[in-house]
Amino acid sequence: MNPTTTTIAVIGTGVIGNGWIARFLAHGFHVIACDPADGAEEKTRSTVTSLWPKLKENGMHDDASIDKLTFTTDITDAVPGAALIQENVPEREDIKRSVLAQIDAHAPAESIIASSTSGYKPTTLQTDCTRHPERVIVAHPFHPVYLLPLVELSGGEQTTSAEMERAQAIYELAGMKPLVMTGEVDGHIADRLMEALWREALHIVNDGHATTEEVDKAIVYGAGLRWALMGPFLTFHLAGGDKGMTHMLEQFGPALKAPWTKLEAPELTPELSEKVIEGTKEQSGDKSVAELEERRDEFLLKLMNLLHEGSYWPAEKVESHDK
């Protein structure tokens, strides 16, 4: 069977897998989901049904339909007709390599095989794929996948630009904003940036300089508001005044060597764990995780609508948005 550009296979239906399924369905694709776990199909269908109103609010393809979802427990039934196979099995190298090799053995040569891994390099994931390792790539999304548009695309040593271009086109059809990486690096890009902030946050709490609530305030009421429109480079460009980044580097560049940051994560002692757990419990109050997720999604929808309506999507050249 030749793969069709309108069919996606999703292997593994946990939080990320179900997020992908919801997104692909909302953009008019046929989705074949695969997971052998007991109750997986019921959970997937329940998740997609509960997310459907949000997906409608975010804007759907005219051909979007929950009825385009089918489910199987066998990879050999899931992959033969798919243009893209999105793997989301547990983040363990042995499991991922085994599953990807099985997918490679049964998928059409034209199919793109993409892993949602947050840490492994595509060259590592290609190792056991003996038929067409060049089409095995990383496509790392961000939670909630059904709303956030970023996907980091990374190819391995055997990947060609043709595979990356085909993958980029499919993800754009799914409403994503692909970040096509140059080469590959541990942790990709966005997770490395978030990990640096997370390390600093843990040190600040561990050393008693602030509570978890105070750390969150520092982001929410300051940097976070700017980051919704501008990343760190353009933000610092504005911090340099009329001369922009030139003055920024001259004036504040030497401070990069100031001994503020902690390059290594603190030891996760019982005391630090207790501070973080109790701090976030106090912040959450009587709200459940599900209620907090609902609040987050409502906010993301409003924010993304603002960015879209005002042509504010910021990462590309500013002129492209003004047009």
CSV table of C-alpha atoms in Angstrom, one decimal:
chain,number,residue,atom,x,y,z
A,1,MET,CA,0.0,0.0,0.0
A,2,ASN,CA,1.4,3.4,-0.9
A,3,PRO,CA,1.2,6.0,1.9
A,4,THR,CA,-1.2,8.9,1.5
A,5,THR,CA,-0.4,12.4,2.7
A,6,THR,CA,-3.7,12.5,4.6
A,7,THR,CA,-2.9,9.5,6.8
A,8,ILE,CA,-0.8,9.6,10.0
A,9,ALA,CA,0.1,6.7,12.3
A,10,VAL,CA,0.6,7.5,16.0
A,11,ILE,CA,2.5,4.9,17.9
A,12,GLY,CA,2.1,5.2,21.7
A,13,THR,CA,-0.9,6.9,23.1
A,14,GLY,CA,0.2,8.5,26.3
A,15,VAL,CA,-0.1,12.3,27.0
A,16,ILE,CA,2.1,13.3,24.0
A,17,GLY,CA,0.7,10.6,21.7
A,18,ASN,CA,-2.9,11.6,22.4
A,19,GLY,CA,-2.0,15.3,22.0
A,20,TRP,CA,-0.6,14.5,18.5
A,21,ILE,CA,-3.8,12.5,17.6
A,22,ALA,CA,-6.0,15.4,18.6
A,23,ARG,CA,-4.0,17.9,16.6
A,24,PHE,CA,-3.8,15.7,13.5
A,25,LEU,CA,-7.5,15.0,13.5
A,26,ALA,CA,-8.3,18.7,14.0
A,27,HIS,CA,-6.3,19.5,10.8
A,28,GLY,CA,-8.3,17.0,8.7
A,29,PHE,CA,-5.9,14.0,8.7
A,30,HIS,CA,-6.9,10.3,9.1
A,31,VAL,CA,-5.2,8.9,12.1
A,32,ILE,CA,-4.3,5.3,12.9
A,33,ALA,CA,-3.4,5.1,16.6
A,34,CYS,CA,-1.5,2.1,18.0
A,35,ASP,CA,-1.0,1.0,21.6
A,36,PRO,CA,-1.2,-2.5,23.0
A,37,ALA,CA,-2.0,-1.3,26.6
A,38,ASP,CA,-5.2,-2.3,28.2
A,39,GLY,CA,-7.8,0.5,28.0
A,40,ALA,CA,-5.6,2.6,25.6
A,41,GLU,CA,-8.3,3.0,23.0
A,42,GLU,CA,-11.0,4.1,25.4
A,43,LYS,CA,-8.6,6.6,27.0
A,44,THR,CA,-7.6,8.0,23.6
A,45,ARG,CA,-11.2,8.4,22.4
A,46,SER,CA,-12.2,10.0,25.7
A,47,THR,CA,-9.3,12.4,25.6
A,48,VAL,CA,-9.9,13.5,22.0
A,49,THR,CA,-13.7,14.0,22.7
A,50,SER,CA,-12.9,16.2,25.7
A,51,LEU,CA,-10.4,18.3,23.7
A,52,TRP,CA,-12.6,18.8,20.7
A,53,PRO,CA,-14.3,22.0,21.9
A,54,LYS,CA,-10.8,23.6,22.4
A,55,LEU,CA,-9.6,22.4,19.0
A,56,LYS,CA,-12.7,24.0,17.4
A,57,GLU,CA,-12.0,27.3,19.2
A,58,ASN,CA,-8.4,27.2,18.0
A,59,GLY,CA,-9.6,26.7,14.4
A,60,MET,CA,-10.2,23.4,12.6
A,61,HIS,CA,-9.8,22.2,9.1
A,62,ASP,CA,-13.0,21.8,7.1
A,63,ASP,CA,-12.4,18.1,6.9
A,64,ALA,CA,-11.7,17.6,10.6
A,65,SER,CA,-13.6,14.7,12.2
A,66,ILE,CA,-13.3,12.5,15.2
A,67,ASP,CA,-14.6,9.7,13.0
A,68,LYS,CA,-11.3,9.7,11.1
A,69,LEU,CA,-9.6,8.0,14.1
A,70,THR,CA,-9.0,4.2,14.0
A,71,PHE,CA,-7.2,2.2,16.6
A,72,THR,CA,-5.1,-1.0,16.6
A,73,THR,CA,-2.8,-2.8,18.9
A,74,ASP,CA,-0.5,-4.0,16.2
A,75,ILE,CA,2.2,-1.8,14.6
A,76,THR,CA,2.1,-3.9,11.4
A,77,ASP,CA,-1.5,-2.8,10.9
A,78,ALA,CA,-0.9,0.8,11.7
A,79,VAL,CA,2.0,1.9,9.5
A,80,PRO,CA,1.5,0.5,5.9
A,81,GLY,CA,-0.6,3.4,4.6
A,82,ALA,CA,0.8,6.3,6.6
A,83,ALA,CA,2.8,9.2,5.2
A,84,LEU,CA,4.1,10.1,8.7
A,85,ILE,CA,4.6,7.7,11.6
A,86,GLN,CA,4.9,9.6,14.9
A,87,GLU,CA,6.5,7.5,17.7
A,88,ASN,CA,5.8,8.3,21.3
A,89,VAL,CA,6.8,5.3,23.4
A,90,PRO,CA,8.5,5.6,26.8
A,91,GLU,CA,11.8,7.7,26.9
A,92,ARG,CA,14.1,4.7,27.1
A,93,GLU,CA,16.7,4.2,24.3
A,94,ASP,CA,16.3,0.4,24.2
A,95,ILE,CA,12.5,0.6,23.8
A,96,LYS,CA,12.6,3.4,21.2
A,97,ARG,CA,15.2,1.7,19.1
A,98,SER,CA,13.3,-1.6,19.1
A,99,VAL,CA,10.0,0.0,18.2
A,100,LEU,CA,11.5,2.2,15.5
A,101,ALA,CA,13.2,-0.8,14.0
A,102,GLN,CA,9.9,-2.6,13.9
A,103,ILE,CA,8.2,0.4,12.3
A,104,ASP,CA,11.1,0.7,9.7
A,105,ALA,CA,10.6,-3.0,8.8
A,106,HIS,CA,6.9,-2.6,7.9
A,107,ALA,CA,6.5,1.1,6.8
A,108,PRO,CA,6.6,2.0,3.1
A,109,ALA,CA,9.9,3.4,1.9
A,110,GLU,CA,8.3,6.8,1.3
A,111,SER,CA,7.0,7.2,4.9
A,112,ILE,CA,8.6,9.6,7.3
A,113,ILE,CA,9.3,8.0,10.8
A,114,ALA,CA,9.5,10.7,13.5
A,115,SER,CA,10.2,10.3,17.2
A,116,SER,CA,8.8,12.7,19.8
A,117,THR,CA,11.9,12.1,22.0
A,118,SER,CA,13.0,15.0,24.1
A,119,GLY,CA,16.6,13.9,24.5
A,120,TYR,CA,17.9,11.2,22.1
A,121,LYS,CA,19.7,12.2,18.9
A,122,PRO,CA,18.2,10.9,15.6
A,123,THR,CA,21.5,9.2,14.7
A,124,THR,CA,21.1,7.0,17.8
A,125,LEU,CA,17.5,6.3,16.9
A,126,GLN,CA,18.5,5.3,13.3
A,127,THR,CA,20.9,2.6,14.5
A,128,ASP,CA,18.7,-0.5,14.3
A,129,CYS,CA,16.6,0.7,11.3
A,130,THR,CA,18.2,-1.4,8.5
A,131,ARG,CA,15.8,-0.7,5.6
A,132,HIS,CA,15.6,3.1,5.4
A,133,PRO,CA,17.3,4.8,8.3
A,134,GLU,CA,17.6,8.0,6.4
A,135,ARG,CA,13.9,8.7,7.0
A,136,VAL,CA,14.0,8.3,10.8
A,137,ILE,CA,14.1,11.8,12.4
A,138,VAL,CA,13.3,13.6,15.6
A,139,ALA,CA,10.1,15.7,15.7
A,140,HIS,CA,10.0,17.0,19.3
A,141,PRO,CA,6.7,18.8,20.3
A,142,PHE,CA,5.7,20.7,23.4
A,143,HIS,CA,2.9,20.0,25.8
A,144,PRO,CA,0.1,20.6,25.2
A,145,VAL,CA,0.8,19.3,21.7
A,146,TYR,CA,-2.8,19.9,20.6
A,147,LEU,CA,-2.3,23.7,21.1
A,148,LEU,CA,1.4,24.6,21.1
A,149,PRO,CA,2.7,24.9,17.5
A,150,LEU,CA,6.4,24.4,18.0
A,151,VAL,CA,8.0,21.2,16.7
A,152,GLU,CA,11.8,20.7,16.6
A,153,LEU,CA,12.9,18.7,13.6
A,154,SER,CA,16.3,17.1,13.6
A,155,GLY,CA,17.9,14.7,11.2
A,156,GLY,CA,20.7,12.2,11.8
A,157,GLU,CA,23.9,11.3,10.0
A,158,GLN,CA,22.0,9.4,7.3
A,159,THR,CA,19.1,11.9,6.9
A,160,THR,CA,19.0,14.0,3.7
A,161,SER,CA,17.5,17.4,3.2
A,162,ALA,CA,14.7,15.8,1.1
A,163,GLU,CA,13.4,13.9,4.1
A,164,MET,CA,13.5,17.0,6.3
A,165,GLU,CA,11.6,19.0,3.7
A,166,ARG,CA,8.9,16.4,3.4
A,167,ALA,CA,8.6,16.2,7.1
A,168,GLN,CA,8.4,20.0,7.4
A,169,ALA,CA,5.6,20.2,4.9
A,170,ILE,CA,3.5,17.6,6.7
A,171,TYR,CA,3.9,19.3,10.1
A,172,GLU,CA,3.0,22.7,8.5
A,173,LEU,CA,-0.2,21.1,7.2
A,174,ALA,CA,-0.9,20.1,10.9
A,175,GLY,CA,-0.7,23.8,11.9
A,176,MET,CA,2.8,23.5,13.4
A,177,LYS,CA,5.7,25.9,13.3
A,178,PRO,CA,8.6,23.6,12.5
A,179,LEU,CA,12.1,24.6,13.8
A,180,VAL,CA,14.4,22.7,11.4
A,181,MET,CA,17.7,22.3,13.3
A,182,THR,CA,21.1,22.4,11.8
A,183,GLY,CA,22.5,19.0,12.7
A,184,GLU,CA,21.7,17.4,16.1
A,185,VAL,CA,22.5,18.1,19.7
A,186,ASP,CA,21.6,16.4,23.0
A,187,GLY,CA,18.3,17.9,24.3
A,188,HIS,CA,17.7,19.7,21.0
A,189,ILE,CA,17.2,23.5,21.5
A,190,ALA,CA,14.1,24.5,23.6
A,191,ASP,CA,14.6,21.8,26.2
A,192,ARG,CA,18.2,22.9,26.8
A,193,LEU,CA,17.0,26.5,27.3
A,194,MET,CA,14.2,25.4,29.7
A,195,GLU,CA,16.6,23.1,31.6
A,196,ALA,CA,19.0,26.0,32.2
A,197,LEU,CA,16.2,28.0,33.7
A,198,TRP,CA,15.0,25.0,35.7
A,199,ARG,CA,18.5,24.4,37.2
A,200,GLU,CA,18.6,28.1,38.3
A,201,ALA,CA,15.1,27.9,39.8
A,202,LEU,CA,16.1,24.8,41.8
A,203,HIS,CA,19.2,26.5,43.1
A,204,ILE,CA,17.4,29.6,44.2
A,205,VAL,CA,14.8,27.6,46.1
A,206,ASN,CA,17.4,25.3,47.5
A,207,ASP,CA,19.5,28.2,48.8
A,208,GLY,CA,16.5,29.8,50.4
A,209,HIS,CA,16.5,32.9,48.2
A,210,ALA,CA,12.9,32.5,47.1
A,211,THR,CA,9.9,30.2,47.3
A,212,THR,CA,8.5,28.4,44.3
A,213,GLU,CA,5.8,31.0,44.1
A,214,GLU,CA,8.3,33.9,44.1
A,215,VAL,CA,10.3,32.2,41.3
A,216,ASP,CA,7.2,31.8,39.2
A,217,LYS,CA,6.3,35.5,39.8
A,218,ALA,CA,9.7,36.5,38.5
A,219,ILE,CA,8.9,34.9,35.2
A,220,VAL,CA,5.1,35.5,34.9
A,221,TYR,CA,5.2,39.2,35.7
A,222,GLY,CA,8.5,39.9,33.9
A,223,ALA,CA,10.4,37.8,31.4
A,224,GLY,CA,7.5,35.6,30.6
A,225,LEU,CA,5.3,38.5,29.3
A,226,ARG,CA,8.1,39.5,26.9
A,227,TRP,CA,8.9,36.0,25.9
A,228,ALA,CA,5.4,35.5,24.5
A,229,LEU,CA,6.4,38.0,21.8
A,230,MET,CA,10.2,38.0,21.7
A,231,GLY,CA,12.8,35.4,22.5
A,232,PRO,CA,15.9,36.2,24.5
A,233,PHE,CA,18.0,37.6,21.6
A,234,LEU,CA,15.4,40.1,20.4
A,235,THR,CA,14.6,41.0,24.0
A,236,PHE,CA,18.2,41.8,24.7
A,237,HIS,CA,18.4,43.7,21.4
A,238,LEU,CA,15.8,46.1,22.8
A,239,ALA,CA,17.7,46.3,26.1
A,240,GLY,CA,20.6,48.0,24.2
A,241,GLY,CA,18.7,51.1,23.4
A,242,ASP,CA,19.1,52.8,20.1
A,243,LYS,CA,22.2,50.8,19.2
A,244,GLY,CA,20.5,47.5,20.0
A,245,MET,CA,22.5,44.4,20.5
A,246,THR,CA,25.8,46.3,19.8
A,247,HIS,CA,25.4,48.4,22.9
A,248,MET,CA,23.9,45.5,24.8
A,249,LEU,CA,27.0,43.3,24.4
A,250,GLU,CA,29.4,46.2,25.1
A,251,GLN,CA,27.6,47.3,28.2
A,252,PHE,CA,26.4,44.0,29.7
A,253,GLY,CA,28.6,41.4,28.0
A,254,PRO,CA,31.3,41.3,30.7
A,255,ALA,CA,28.6,40.4,33.2
A,256,LEU,CA,28.3,37.0,31.5
A,257,LYS,CA,31.2,35.9,33.6
A,258,ALA,CA,29.7,37.1,36.8
A,259,PRO,CA,29.4,34.2,39.3
A,260,TRP,CA,25.6,34.3,39.4
A,261,THR,CA,24.7,31.1,37.6
A,262,LYS,CA,25.0,27.5,38.7
A,263,LEU,CA,26.2,25.4,35.8
A,264,GLU,CA,25.3,22.1,37.5
A,265,ALA,CA,21.9,21.1,38.9
A,266,PRO,CA,21.7,21.0,42.7
A,267,GLU,CA,21.5,17.6,44.4
A,268,LEU,CA,17.9,16.6,44.6
A,269,THR,CA,17.9,16.0,48.4
A,270,PRO,CA,14.8,15.1,50.3
A,271,GLU,CA,14.8,18.7,51.7
A,272,LEU,CA,14.9,20.3,48.3
A,273,SER,CA,12.2,17.9,47.0
A,274,GLU,CA,10.0,18.8,50.0
A,275,LYS,CA,10.4,22.6,49.4
A,276,VAL,CA,9.4,22.2,45.7
A,277,ILE,CA,6.5,19.8,46.3
A,278,GLU,CA,5.1,21.8,49.2
A,279,GLY,CA,5.6,25.1,47.4
A,280,THR,CA,3.7,24.0,44.3
A,281,LYS,CA,0.9,22.5,46.5
A,282,GLU,CA,0.5,25.9,48.2
A,283,GLN,CA,0.5,27.6,44.8
A,284,SER,CA,-2.2,25.2,43.4
A,285,GLY,CA,-4.4,25.6,46.4
A,286,ASP,CA,-7.5,23.5,46.1
A,287,LYS,CA,-7.2,23.3,42.3
A,288,SER,CA,-6.6,19.8,40.8
A,289,VAL,CA,-4.1,19.3,38.0
A,290,ALA,CA,-7.0,18.9,35.6
A,291,GLU,CA,-8.4,22.2,36.6
A,292,LEU,CA,-5.0,23.9,36.3
A,293,GLU,CA,-4.6,22.4,32.8
A,294,GLU,CA,-8.0,23.8,31.8
A,295,ARG,CA,-7.0,27.2,33.0
A,296,ARG,CA,-3.7,27.0,31.1
A,297,ASP,CA,-5.4,25.9,27.9
A,298,GLU,CA,-8.0,28.7,28.1
A,299,PHE,CA,-5.1,31.2,28.5
A,300,LEU,CA,-3.1,29.7,25.6
A,301,LEU,CA,-6.1,29.9,23.3
A,302,LYS,CA,-6.6,33.6,24.1
A,303,LEU,CA,-2.9,34.4,23.8
A,304,MET,CA,-2.5,32.5,20.5
A,305,ASN,CA,-5.6,34.2,19.0
A,306,LEU,CA,-4.1,37.6,20.0
A,307,LEU,CA,-0.7,36.7,18.4
A,308,HIS,CA,-2.5,35.4,15.2
A,309,GLU,CA,-5.0,38.3,14.8
A,310,GLY,CA,-2.4,41.0,15.3
A,311,SER,CA,0.2,39.2,13.1
A,312,TYR,CA,2.5,39.1,16.2
A,313,TRP,CA,3.9,35.7,15.8
A,314,PRO,CA,7.4,36.8,16.6
A,315,ALA,CA,10.2,34.4,15.9
A,316,GLU,CA,10.7,35.1,12.2
A,317,LYS,CA,11.7,38.5,10.7
A,318,VAL,CA,9.5,41.2,12.0
A,319,GLU,CA,8.8,42.5,8.5
A,320,SER,CA,7.1,39.3,7.6
A,321,HIS,CA,4.5,39.9,10.2
A,322,ASP,CA,3.9,43.5,9.3
A,323,LYS,CA,3.1,42.4,5.8
